[in-house]
Coordinates of C-alpha atoms in Angstrom, one line a residue:
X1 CA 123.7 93.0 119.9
X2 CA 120.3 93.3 121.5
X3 CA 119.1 96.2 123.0
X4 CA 116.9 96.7 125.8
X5 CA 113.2 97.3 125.1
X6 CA 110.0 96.0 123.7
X7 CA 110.2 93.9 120.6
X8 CA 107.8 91.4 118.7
X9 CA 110.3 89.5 117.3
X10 CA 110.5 86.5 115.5
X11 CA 113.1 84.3 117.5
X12 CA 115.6 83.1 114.5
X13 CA 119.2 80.9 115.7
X14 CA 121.3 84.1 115.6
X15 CA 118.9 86.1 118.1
X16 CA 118.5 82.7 119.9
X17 CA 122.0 81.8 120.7
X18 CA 122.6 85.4 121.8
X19 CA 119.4 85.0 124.4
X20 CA 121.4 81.4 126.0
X21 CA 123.6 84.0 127.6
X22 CA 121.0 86.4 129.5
X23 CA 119.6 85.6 132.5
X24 CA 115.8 84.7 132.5
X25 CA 114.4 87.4 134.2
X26 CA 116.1 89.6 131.9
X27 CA 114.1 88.5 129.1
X28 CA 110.2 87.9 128.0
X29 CA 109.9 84.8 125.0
X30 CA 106.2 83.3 124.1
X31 CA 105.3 81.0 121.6
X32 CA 104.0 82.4 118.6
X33 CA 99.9 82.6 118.7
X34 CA 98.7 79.7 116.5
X35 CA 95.6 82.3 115.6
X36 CA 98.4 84.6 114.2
X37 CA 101.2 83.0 112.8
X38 CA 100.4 83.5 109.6
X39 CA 100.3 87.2 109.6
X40 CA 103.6 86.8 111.6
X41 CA 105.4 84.6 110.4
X42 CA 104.7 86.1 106.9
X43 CA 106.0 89.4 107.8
X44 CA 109.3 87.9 108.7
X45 CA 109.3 85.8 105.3
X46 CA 108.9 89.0 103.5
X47 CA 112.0 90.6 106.0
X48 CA 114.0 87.9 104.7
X49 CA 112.8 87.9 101.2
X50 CA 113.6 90.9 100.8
X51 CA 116.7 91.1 101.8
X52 CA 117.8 88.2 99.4
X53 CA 116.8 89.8 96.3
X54 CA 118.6 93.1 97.6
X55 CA 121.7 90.9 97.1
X56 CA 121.3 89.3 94.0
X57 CA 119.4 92.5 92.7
X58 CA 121.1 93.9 89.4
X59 CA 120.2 95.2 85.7
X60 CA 119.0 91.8 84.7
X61 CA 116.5 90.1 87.1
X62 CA 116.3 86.6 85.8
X63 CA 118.1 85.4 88.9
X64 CA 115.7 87.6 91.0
X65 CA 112.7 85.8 89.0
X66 CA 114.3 82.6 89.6
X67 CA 114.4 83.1 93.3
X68 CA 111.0 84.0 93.8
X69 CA 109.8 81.3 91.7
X70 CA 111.7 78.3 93.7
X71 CA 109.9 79.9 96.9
X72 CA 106.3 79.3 95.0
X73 CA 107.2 76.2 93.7
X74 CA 108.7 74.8 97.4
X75 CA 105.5 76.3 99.1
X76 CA 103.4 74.6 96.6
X77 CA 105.2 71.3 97.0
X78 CA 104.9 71.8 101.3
X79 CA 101.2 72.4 101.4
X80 CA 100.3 69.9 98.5
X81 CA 98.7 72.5 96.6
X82 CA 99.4 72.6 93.0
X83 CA 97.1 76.0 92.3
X84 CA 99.8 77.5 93.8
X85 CA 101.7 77.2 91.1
X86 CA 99.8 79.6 89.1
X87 CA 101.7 82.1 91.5
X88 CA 104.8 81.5 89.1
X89 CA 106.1 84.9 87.8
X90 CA 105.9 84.8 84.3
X91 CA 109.7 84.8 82.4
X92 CA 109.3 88.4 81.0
X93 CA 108.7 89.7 84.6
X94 CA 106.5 92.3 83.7
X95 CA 103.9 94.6 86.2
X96 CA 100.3 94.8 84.8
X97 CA 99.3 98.8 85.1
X98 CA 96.0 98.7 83.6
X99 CA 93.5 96.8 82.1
X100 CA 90.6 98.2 79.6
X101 CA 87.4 96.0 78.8
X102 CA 87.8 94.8 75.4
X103 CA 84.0 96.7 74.8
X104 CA 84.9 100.1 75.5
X105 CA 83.8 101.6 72.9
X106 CA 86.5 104.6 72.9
X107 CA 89.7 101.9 72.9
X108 CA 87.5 100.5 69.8
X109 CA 87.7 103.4 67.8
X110 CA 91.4 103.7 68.2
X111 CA 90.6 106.9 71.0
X112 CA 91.4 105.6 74.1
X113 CA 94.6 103.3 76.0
X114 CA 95.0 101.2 79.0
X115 CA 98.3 103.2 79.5
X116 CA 96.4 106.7 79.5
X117 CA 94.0 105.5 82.1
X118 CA 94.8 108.3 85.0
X119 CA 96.5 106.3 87.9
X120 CA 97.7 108.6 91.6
X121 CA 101.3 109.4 91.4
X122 CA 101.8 107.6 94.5
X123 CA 101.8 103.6 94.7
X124 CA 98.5 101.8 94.9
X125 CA 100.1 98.7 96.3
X126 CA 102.6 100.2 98.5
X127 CA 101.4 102.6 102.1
X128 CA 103.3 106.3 102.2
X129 CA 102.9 109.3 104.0
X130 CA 101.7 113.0 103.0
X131 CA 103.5 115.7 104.6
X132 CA 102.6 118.8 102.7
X133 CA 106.1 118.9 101.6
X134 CA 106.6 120.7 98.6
X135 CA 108.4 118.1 96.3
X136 CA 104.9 115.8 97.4
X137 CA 101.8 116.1 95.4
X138 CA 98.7 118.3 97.0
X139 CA 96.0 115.7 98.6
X140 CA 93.7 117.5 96.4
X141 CA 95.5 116.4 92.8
X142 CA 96.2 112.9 94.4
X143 CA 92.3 112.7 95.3
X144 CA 91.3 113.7 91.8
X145 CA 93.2 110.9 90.3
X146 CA 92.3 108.0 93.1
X147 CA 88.8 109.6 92.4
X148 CA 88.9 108.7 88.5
X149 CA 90.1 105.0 88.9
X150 CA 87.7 104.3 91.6
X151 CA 84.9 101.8 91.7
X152 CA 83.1 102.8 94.9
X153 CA 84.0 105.7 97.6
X154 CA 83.5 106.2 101.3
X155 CA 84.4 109.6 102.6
X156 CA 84.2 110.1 106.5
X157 CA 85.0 113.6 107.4
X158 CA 83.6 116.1 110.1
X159 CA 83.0 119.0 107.8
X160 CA 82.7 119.6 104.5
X161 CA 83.6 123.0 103.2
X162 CA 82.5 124.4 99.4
X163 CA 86.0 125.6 99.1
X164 CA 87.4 122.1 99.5
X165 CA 85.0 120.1 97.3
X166 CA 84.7 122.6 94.6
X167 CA 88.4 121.3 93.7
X168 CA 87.2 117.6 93.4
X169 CA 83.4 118.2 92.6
X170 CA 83.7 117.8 88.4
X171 CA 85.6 114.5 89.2
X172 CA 82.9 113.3 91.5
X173 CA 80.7 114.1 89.1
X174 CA 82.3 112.0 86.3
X175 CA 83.0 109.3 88.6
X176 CA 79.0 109.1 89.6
X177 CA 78.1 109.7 86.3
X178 CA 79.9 106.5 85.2
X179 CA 78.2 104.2 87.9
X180 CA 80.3 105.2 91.0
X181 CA 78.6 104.6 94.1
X182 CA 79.7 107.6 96.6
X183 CA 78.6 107.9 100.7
X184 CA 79.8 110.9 102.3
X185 CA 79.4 110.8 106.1
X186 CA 80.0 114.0 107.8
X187 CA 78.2 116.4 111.1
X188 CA 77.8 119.9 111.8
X189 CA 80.4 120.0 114.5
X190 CA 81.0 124.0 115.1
X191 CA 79.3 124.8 112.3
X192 CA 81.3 124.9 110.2
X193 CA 80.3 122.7 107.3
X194 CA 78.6 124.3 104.2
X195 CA 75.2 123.9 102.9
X196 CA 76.2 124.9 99.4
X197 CA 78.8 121.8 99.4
X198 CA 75.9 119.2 101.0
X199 CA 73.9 120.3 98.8
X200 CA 76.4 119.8 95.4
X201 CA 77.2 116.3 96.7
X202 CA 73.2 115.5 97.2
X203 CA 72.7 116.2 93.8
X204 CA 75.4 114.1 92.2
X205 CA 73.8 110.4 91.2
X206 CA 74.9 107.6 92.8
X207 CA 75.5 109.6 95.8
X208 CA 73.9 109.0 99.9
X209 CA 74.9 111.3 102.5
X210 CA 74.6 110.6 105.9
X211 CA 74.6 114.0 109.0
X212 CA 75.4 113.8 112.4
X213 CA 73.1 116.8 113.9
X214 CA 74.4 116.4 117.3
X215 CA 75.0 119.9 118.3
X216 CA 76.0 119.5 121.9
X217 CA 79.1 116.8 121.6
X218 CA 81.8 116.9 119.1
X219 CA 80.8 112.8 117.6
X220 CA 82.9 112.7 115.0
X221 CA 86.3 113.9 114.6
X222 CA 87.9 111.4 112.0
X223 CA 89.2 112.2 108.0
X224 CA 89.2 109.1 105.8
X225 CA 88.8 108.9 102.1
X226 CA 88.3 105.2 100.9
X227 CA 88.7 104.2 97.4
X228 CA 87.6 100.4 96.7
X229 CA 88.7 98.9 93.5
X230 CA 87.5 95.9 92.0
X231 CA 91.0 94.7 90.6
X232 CA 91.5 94.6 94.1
X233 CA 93.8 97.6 94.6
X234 CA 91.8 99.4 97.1
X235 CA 93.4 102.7 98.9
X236 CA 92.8 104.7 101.6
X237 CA 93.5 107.7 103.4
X238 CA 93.6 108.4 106.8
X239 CA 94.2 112.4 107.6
X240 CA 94.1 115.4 109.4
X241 CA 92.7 117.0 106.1
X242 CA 89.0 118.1 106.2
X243 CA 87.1 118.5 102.9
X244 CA 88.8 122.4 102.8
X245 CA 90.7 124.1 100.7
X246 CA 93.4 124.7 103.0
X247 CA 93.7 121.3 104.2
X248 CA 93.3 119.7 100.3
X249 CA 95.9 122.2 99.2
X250 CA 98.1 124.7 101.3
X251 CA 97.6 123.1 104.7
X252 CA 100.8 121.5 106.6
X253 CA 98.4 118.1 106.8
X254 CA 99.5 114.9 107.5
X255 CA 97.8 112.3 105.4
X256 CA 98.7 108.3 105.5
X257 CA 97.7 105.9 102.5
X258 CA 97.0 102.9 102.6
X259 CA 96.7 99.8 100.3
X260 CA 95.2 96.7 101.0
X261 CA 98.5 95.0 99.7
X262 CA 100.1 95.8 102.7
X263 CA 97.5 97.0 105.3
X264 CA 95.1 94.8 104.4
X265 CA 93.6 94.2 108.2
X266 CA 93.8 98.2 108.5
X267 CA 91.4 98.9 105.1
X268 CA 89.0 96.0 106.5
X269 CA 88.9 97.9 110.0
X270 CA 88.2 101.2 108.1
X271 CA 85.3 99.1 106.0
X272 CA 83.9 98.0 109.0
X273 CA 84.0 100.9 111.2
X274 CA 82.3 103.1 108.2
X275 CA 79.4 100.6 107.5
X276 CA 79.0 100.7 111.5
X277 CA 78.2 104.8 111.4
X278 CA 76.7 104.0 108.2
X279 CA 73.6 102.3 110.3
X280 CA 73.7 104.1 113.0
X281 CA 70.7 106.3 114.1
X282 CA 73.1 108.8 114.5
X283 CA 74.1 109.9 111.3
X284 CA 70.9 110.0 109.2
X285 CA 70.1 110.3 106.1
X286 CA 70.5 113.6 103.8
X287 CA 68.2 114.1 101.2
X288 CA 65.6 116.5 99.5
X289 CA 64.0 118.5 101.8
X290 CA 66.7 118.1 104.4
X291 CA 68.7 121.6 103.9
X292 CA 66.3 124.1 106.4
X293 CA 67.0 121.3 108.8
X294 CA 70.8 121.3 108.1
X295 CA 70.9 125.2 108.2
X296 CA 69.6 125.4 111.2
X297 CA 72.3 122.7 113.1
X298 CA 75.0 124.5 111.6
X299 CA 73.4 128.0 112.5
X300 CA 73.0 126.7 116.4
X301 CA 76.8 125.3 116.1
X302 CA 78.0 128.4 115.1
X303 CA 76.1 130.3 117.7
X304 CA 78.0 127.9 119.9
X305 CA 81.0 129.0 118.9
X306 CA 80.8 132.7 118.5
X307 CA 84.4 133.4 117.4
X308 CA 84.8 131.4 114.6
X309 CA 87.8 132.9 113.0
X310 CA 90.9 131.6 114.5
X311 CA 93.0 132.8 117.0
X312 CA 96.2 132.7 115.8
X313 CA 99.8 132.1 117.8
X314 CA 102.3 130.6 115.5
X315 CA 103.9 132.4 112.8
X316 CA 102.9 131.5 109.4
X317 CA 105.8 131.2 106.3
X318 CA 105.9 131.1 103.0
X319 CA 106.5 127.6 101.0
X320 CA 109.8 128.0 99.4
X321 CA 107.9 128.5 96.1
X322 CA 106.3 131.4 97.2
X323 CA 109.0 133.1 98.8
X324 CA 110.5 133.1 95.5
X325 CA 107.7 135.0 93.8
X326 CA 107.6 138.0 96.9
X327 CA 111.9 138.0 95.8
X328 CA 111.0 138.6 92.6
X329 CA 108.8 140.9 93.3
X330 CA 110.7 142.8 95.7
X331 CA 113.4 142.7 92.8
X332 CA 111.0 144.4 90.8
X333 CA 110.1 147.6 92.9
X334 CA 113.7 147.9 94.6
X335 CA 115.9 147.3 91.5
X336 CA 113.3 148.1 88.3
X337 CA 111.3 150.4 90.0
X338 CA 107.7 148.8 88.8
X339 CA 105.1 149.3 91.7
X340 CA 102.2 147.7 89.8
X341 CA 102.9 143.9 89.8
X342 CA 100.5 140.8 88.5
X343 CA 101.3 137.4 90.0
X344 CA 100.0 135.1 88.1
X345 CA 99.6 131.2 89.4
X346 CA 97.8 127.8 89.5
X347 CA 94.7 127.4 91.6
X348 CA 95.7 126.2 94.7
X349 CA 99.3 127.6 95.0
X350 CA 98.4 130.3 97.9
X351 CA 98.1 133.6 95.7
X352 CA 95.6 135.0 98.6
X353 CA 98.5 134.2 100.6
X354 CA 101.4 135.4 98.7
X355 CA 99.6 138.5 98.9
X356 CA 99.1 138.5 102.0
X357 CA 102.7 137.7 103.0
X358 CA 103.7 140.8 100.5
X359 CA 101.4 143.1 102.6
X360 CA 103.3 141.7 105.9
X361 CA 106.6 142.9 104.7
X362 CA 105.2 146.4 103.3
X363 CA 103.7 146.8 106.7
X364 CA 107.1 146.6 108.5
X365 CA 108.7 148.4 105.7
X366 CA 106.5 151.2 107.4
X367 CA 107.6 150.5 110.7
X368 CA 104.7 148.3 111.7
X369 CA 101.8 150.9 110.5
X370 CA 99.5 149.1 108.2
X371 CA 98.6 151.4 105.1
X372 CA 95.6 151.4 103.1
X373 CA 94.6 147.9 101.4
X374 CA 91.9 147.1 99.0
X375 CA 91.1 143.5 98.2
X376 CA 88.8 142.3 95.4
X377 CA 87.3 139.0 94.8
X378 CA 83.8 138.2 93.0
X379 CA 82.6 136.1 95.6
X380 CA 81.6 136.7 99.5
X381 CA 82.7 132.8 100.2
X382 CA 86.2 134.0 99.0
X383 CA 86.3 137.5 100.5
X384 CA 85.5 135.9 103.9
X385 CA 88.5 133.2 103.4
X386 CA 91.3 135.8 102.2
X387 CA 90.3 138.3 105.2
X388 CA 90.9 135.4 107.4
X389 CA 94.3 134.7 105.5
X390 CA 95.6 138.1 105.7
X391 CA 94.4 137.7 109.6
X392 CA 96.9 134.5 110.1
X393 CA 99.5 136.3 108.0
X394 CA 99.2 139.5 110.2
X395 CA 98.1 137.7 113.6
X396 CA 95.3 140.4 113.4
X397 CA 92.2 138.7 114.7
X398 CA 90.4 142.2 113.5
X399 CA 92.4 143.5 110.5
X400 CA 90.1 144.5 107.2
X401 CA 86.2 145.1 107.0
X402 CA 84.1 143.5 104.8
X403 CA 82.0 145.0 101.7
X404 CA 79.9 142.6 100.4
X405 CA 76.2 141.6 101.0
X406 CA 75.0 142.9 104.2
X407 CA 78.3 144.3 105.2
X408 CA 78.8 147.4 105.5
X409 CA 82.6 148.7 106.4
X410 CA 83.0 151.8 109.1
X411 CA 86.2 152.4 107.4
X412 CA 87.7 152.3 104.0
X413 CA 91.2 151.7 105.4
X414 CA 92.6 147.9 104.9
X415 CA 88.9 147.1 102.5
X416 CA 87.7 143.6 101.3
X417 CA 85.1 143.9 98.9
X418 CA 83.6 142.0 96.3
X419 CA 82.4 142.9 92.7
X420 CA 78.4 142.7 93.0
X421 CA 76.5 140.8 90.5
X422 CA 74.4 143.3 89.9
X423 CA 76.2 145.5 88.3
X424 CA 75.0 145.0 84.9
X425 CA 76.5 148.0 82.7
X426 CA 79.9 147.8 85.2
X427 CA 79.0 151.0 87.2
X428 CA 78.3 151.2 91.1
X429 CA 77.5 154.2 93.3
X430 CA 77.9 154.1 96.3
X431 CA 76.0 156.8 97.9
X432 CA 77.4 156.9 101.6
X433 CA 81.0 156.4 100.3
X434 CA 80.8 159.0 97.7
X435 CA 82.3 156.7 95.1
X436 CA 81.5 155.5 91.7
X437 CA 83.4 152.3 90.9
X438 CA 83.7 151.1 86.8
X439 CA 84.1 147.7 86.4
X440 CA 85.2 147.3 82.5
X441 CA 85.7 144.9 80.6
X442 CA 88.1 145.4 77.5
X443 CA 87.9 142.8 74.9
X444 CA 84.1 142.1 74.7
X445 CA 82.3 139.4 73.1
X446 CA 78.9 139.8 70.9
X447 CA 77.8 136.5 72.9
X448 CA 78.0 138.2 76.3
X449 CA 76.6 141.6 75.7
X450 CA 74.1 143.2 73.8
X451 CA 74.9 146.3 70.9
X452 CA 73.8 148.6 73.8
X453 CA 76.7 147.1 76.0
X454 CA 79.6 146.9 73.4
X455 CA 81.2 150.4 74.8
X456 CA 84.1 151.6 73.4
X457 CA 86.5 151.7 76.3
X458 CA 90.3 151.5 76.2
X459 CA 93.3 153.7 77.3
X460 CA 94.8 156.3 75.2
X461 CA 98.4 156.9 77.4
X462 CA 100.0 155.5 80.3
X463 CA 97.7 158.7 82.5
X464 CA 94.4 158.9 80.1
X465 CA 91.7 156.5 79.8
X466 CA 88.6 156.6 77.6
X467 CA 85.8 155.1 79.3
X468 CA 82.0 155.0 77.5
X469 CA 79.0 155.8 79.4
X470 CA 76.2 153.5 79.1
X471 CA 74.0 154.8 76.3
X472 CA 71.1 155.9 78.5
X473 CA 73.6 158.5 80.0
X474 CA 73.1 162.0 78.5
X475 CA 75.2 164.9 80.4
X476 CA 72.9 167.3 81.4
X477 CA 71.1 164.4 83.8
X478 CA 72.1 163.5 87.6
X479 CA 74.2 161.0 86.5
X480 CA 76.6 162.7 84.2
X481 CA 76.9 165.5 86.1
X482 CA 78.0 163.9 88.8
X483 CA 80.8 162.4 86.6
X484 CA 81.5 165.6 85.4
X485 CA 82.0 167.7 88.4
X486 CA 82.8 164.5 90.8
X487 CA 85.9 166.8 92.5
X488 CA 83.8 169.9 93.0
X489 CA 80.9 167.6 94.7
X490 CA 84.0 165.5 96.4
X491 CA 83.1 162.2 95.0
X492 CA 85.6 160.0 93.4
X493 CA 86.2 157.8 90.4
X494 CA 87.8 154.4 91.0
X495 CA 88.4 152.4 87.4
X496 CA 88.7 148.3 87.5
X497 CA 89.7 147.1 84.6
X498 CA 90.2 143.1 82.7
X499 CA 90.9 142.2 79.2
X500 CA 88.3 139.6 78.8
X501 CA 84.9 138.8 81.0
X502 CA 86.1 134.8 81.1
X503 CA 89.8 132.8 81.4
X504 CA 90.1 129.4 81.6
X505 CA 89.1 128.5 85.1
X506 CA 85.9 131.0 85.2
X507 CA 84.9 134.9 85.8
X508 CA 88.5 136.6 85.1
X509 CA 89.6 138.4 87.5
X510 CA 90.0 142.7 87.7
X511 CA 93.0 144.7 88.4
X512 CA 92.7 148.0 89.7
X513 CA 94.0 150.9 87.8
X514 CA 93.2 153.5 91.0
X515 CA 91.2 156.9 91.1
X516 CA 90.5 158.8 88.2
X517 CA 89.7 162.4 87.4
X518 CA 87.5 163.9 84.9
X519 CA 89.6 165.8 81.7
X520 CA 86.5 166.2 79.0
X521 CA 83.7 164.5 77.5
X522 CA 82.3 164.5 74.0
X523 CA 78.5 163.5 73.2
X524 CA 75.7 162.2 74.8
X525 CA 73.6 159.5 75.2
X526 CA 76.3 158.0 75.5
X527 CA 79.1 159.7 76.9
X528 CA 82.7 159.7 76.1
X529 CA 84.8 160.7 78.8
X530 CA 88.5 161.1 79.7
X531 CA 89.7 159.9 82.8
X532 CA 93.1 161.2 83.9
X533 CA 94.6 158.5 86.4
X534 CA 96.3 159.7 89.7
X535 CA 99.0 156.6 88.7
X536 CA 100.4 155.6 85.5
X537 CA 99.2 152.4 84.3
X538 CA 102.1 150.0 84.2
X539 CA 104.0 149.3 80.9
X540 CA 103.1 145.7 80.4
X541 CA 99.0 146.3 81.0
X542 CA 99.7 149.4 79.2
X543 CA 100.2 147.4 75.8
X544 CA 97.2 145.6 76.5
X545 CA 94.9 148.4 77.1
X546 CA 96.1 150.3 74.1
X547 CA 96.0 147.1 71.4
X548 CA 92.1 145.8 72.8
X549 CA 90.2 148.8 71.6
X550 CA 86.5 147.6 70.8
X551 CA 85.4 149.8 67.7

């Protein structure tokens, strides 16, 4: 039974004798466009082609293969073209996956497979859609692994963001390294692309970049991500995701691939409509030389928009994943009793916000009050993206100060502050606080510090930590004495401590054991002190602590 409403409908006998009965007026029937047929009359083939193998479909496809080879043979025989026949599915009815040149010289030497080659976990001949459900891949994995069986790459996107293209940036690099050709169009639209991530993508080989400086209209607001194969399996992806972190990882994106096997007209479209920006005057060139220019746009965009962190109105929630980490970790203060807690997860599962979210339901555990926070990160790019997580989380526009750089906080309250670079020995003062913060590193390596470095620093109980000055420190000088009567002079101690200065993605991270007071000190130059914690070190860091003592 036909309903009523707009169709594009093949007219086949069934739908045709149930038309006879309806009045003419009651119905609109054209001719199908000679200049389209094809593409239409294909589609309905494939309708009905389908749905004939779905019946005759079972564990053993011969009759399937059969089928589809008396279609090729009957077109072949139709249109008096006998190359047609080379369209005959082969007996075995196998799918080719990959192919390896018989040169490569890794394959040769036994290291290297056509079935290892990395291939997306989505189809490369079939279109789908990315949600940001959790049982979906993140865009940014899915990217990495179009990215490595790529031929050529177009990306069209309005801003480009470090945090983003630092997940994808080694993969970029292999893929130029190995003859990729990459163009990257993007603009400076509300400044909010970064120079740092131009300038990586500039220095890659095979690489052009193309900016849009206009800095009084918004000229590009489009995400695409086009990945052209020569086998002829070329995807694409058109997306609310900018080059960001968020949107690559966390976001709730919606992304739509596309294959030229079934969108072909859409890829071409995509093709054309890049090379068309591509030589226009409007997006020019990025190259050497071009970064004051750049920082400036993006500096007058940003002026533009003064209040670039967002204002927030919808509640944000945890992915089902991570609401089972803050369970188990409410498990483990309410029913255990551990306040210290380390989460530990992949890059790019939300930790900034899993903290964030834990802070959320502390805060109302305290009827709405926020209590005293300190976050630590070792980079200023980082701090600036967590404070503006916790701000979502909390629908705070102006919760937490920064400490880092040229910020200076008014308050020590709900603290974001990064571990500076220069702290060479792991010791900062910080005068107009009245704090001296170590940063010490337990298990130390002879490559990363020099005999003078190697201090002897570990903890002796789950309350007392031995911590060794530098070896320029005698106690009779400024220095020591101000670790040695800190409480009189009503400075503090705050200790920061990791096992090792590296882990397997970079500069490991610290976790803060709290203030400190002095007990005793033995010798000078340097100075072996005693720290007496205000809190217990937790059990399970206590074991480390204790069992990494550098002799």
């Amino acid at each position: 039974m036909l309903k009523q409403g707009l169709y594009e409908q093949v007219v086949n006998t069934e739908i045709k004798d149930e038309l006879r009965q309806l009045p003419e007026g009651s119905k609109h029937v054209e001719k199908i466009d000679a200049a389209e047929s094809s593409a239409v009359l294909t589609q309905y083939l494939s309708e009905v082609v389908h749905k004939g193998l779905d019946r005759i479909a079972g564990d053993d496809i011969s009759a399937q293969l059969n089928l589809v080879n008396k279609i090729v043979d009957l077109i072949s025989q139709e249109t008096a073209q006998d190359d047609l026949r080379d369209f005959t599915v082969d007996d075995e009815g196998e799918q080719l996956f990959a192919l390896l040149s018989r040169d490569d010289p890794m394959m040769r030497i036994g290291q290297k497979k056509a079935k290892d080659l990395p291939r997306p976990e989505t189809s490369i001949a079939q279109s789908s859609l990315f949600t940001g459900a959790v049982h979906e891949p993140q865009m940014f994995s899915e990217l990495k692994k179009e990215i490595a069986s790529a031929d050529r790459i177009d990306m069209l996107v309005s801003f480009v963001k470090w945090s983003g293209l630092r997940l994808i940036i080694d993969d970029l690099q292999h893929f130029a390294e190995r003859g990729g050709r990459l163009r990257v169009i993007t603009t400076t639209y509300m400044g909010a692309t970064d120079v740092k991530a131009v300038e990586a993508l500039r220095k890659l080989p095979n690489t052009e970049i193309r900016v849009s400086y206009d800095t009084e209209r918004t000229r590009l607001h489009a995400k695409a991500y086009m990945f052209y194969r020569e086998t002829g399996f070329t995807t694409a992806y058109v997306s609310s995701s900018n080059l960001s972190n968020p949107a690559m990882s966390s976001g709730l994106e919606w992304n739509v691939k596309l294959t030229t096997k079934d969108m072909l007209p859409t890829i071409q479209k995509m093709e054309a409509t890049f090379d068309s920006y591509w030589n226009t005057a409007s997006f020019e060139v990025y190259e050497d030389g071009c970064r004051e220019r750049l920082e400036r746009a993006l500096s007058t965009n940003g002026k533009a928009n003064p209040t670039s962190e967002m204002q927030f109105v919808f509640d944000i929630q945890p992915y089902p994943y991570q609401q089972e980490i803050l369970d188990r970790l409410q498990a483990e203060r309410e029913v255990r009793g551990y306040y210290r807690n380390l989460v530990v997860a992949a890059t790019g599962t939300g930790k900034t916000l899993i903290s964030a979210f834990d802070y959320r339901r502390f805060c109302k555990a305290f009827s709405g009050s926020k209590p005293r926070l300190l976050f630590v990160v070792h980079r200023e790019e980082i701090l600036k993206q967590s404070r503006s997580a916790f701000r979502a989380v909390l629908k705070d526009p102006n919760f937490g100060e920064l400490f880092v750089g040229s910020f200076k906080p008014s308050s020590l309250e709900h603290l974001f502050i990064s571990v500076p670079k220069n702290v060479r020995e792991g010791v900062k003062w910080l005068p107009d606080k009245q704090v001296d913060v170590f940063f010490i590193t337990l298990n130390k390596a002879d490559k990363d510090y020099s005999p003078t470095t190697m201090y002897n620093d570990y903890s002796i109980n789950e309350s007392l930590f031995h911590w060794q000055s530098q070896s320029t420190t005698s106690d009779t000088a400024s220095t020591g004495q101000r670790y040695i009567n800190h409480r009189q002079r009503g400075s503090k101690v705050v200790l920061f401590v990791r096992e090792f200065k590296q882990d397997s993605i970079g500069a490991a991270p610290y976790t803060c054991l709290g203030t400190a007071a002095y007990v005793k000190h033995t010798g000078s130059k340097p100075m072996n002190i005693t720290w007496h914690l205000d809190q217990p070190i937790p059990a399970k860091y206590l074991r480390k602590t204790n069992k990494l003592v550098v002799g």
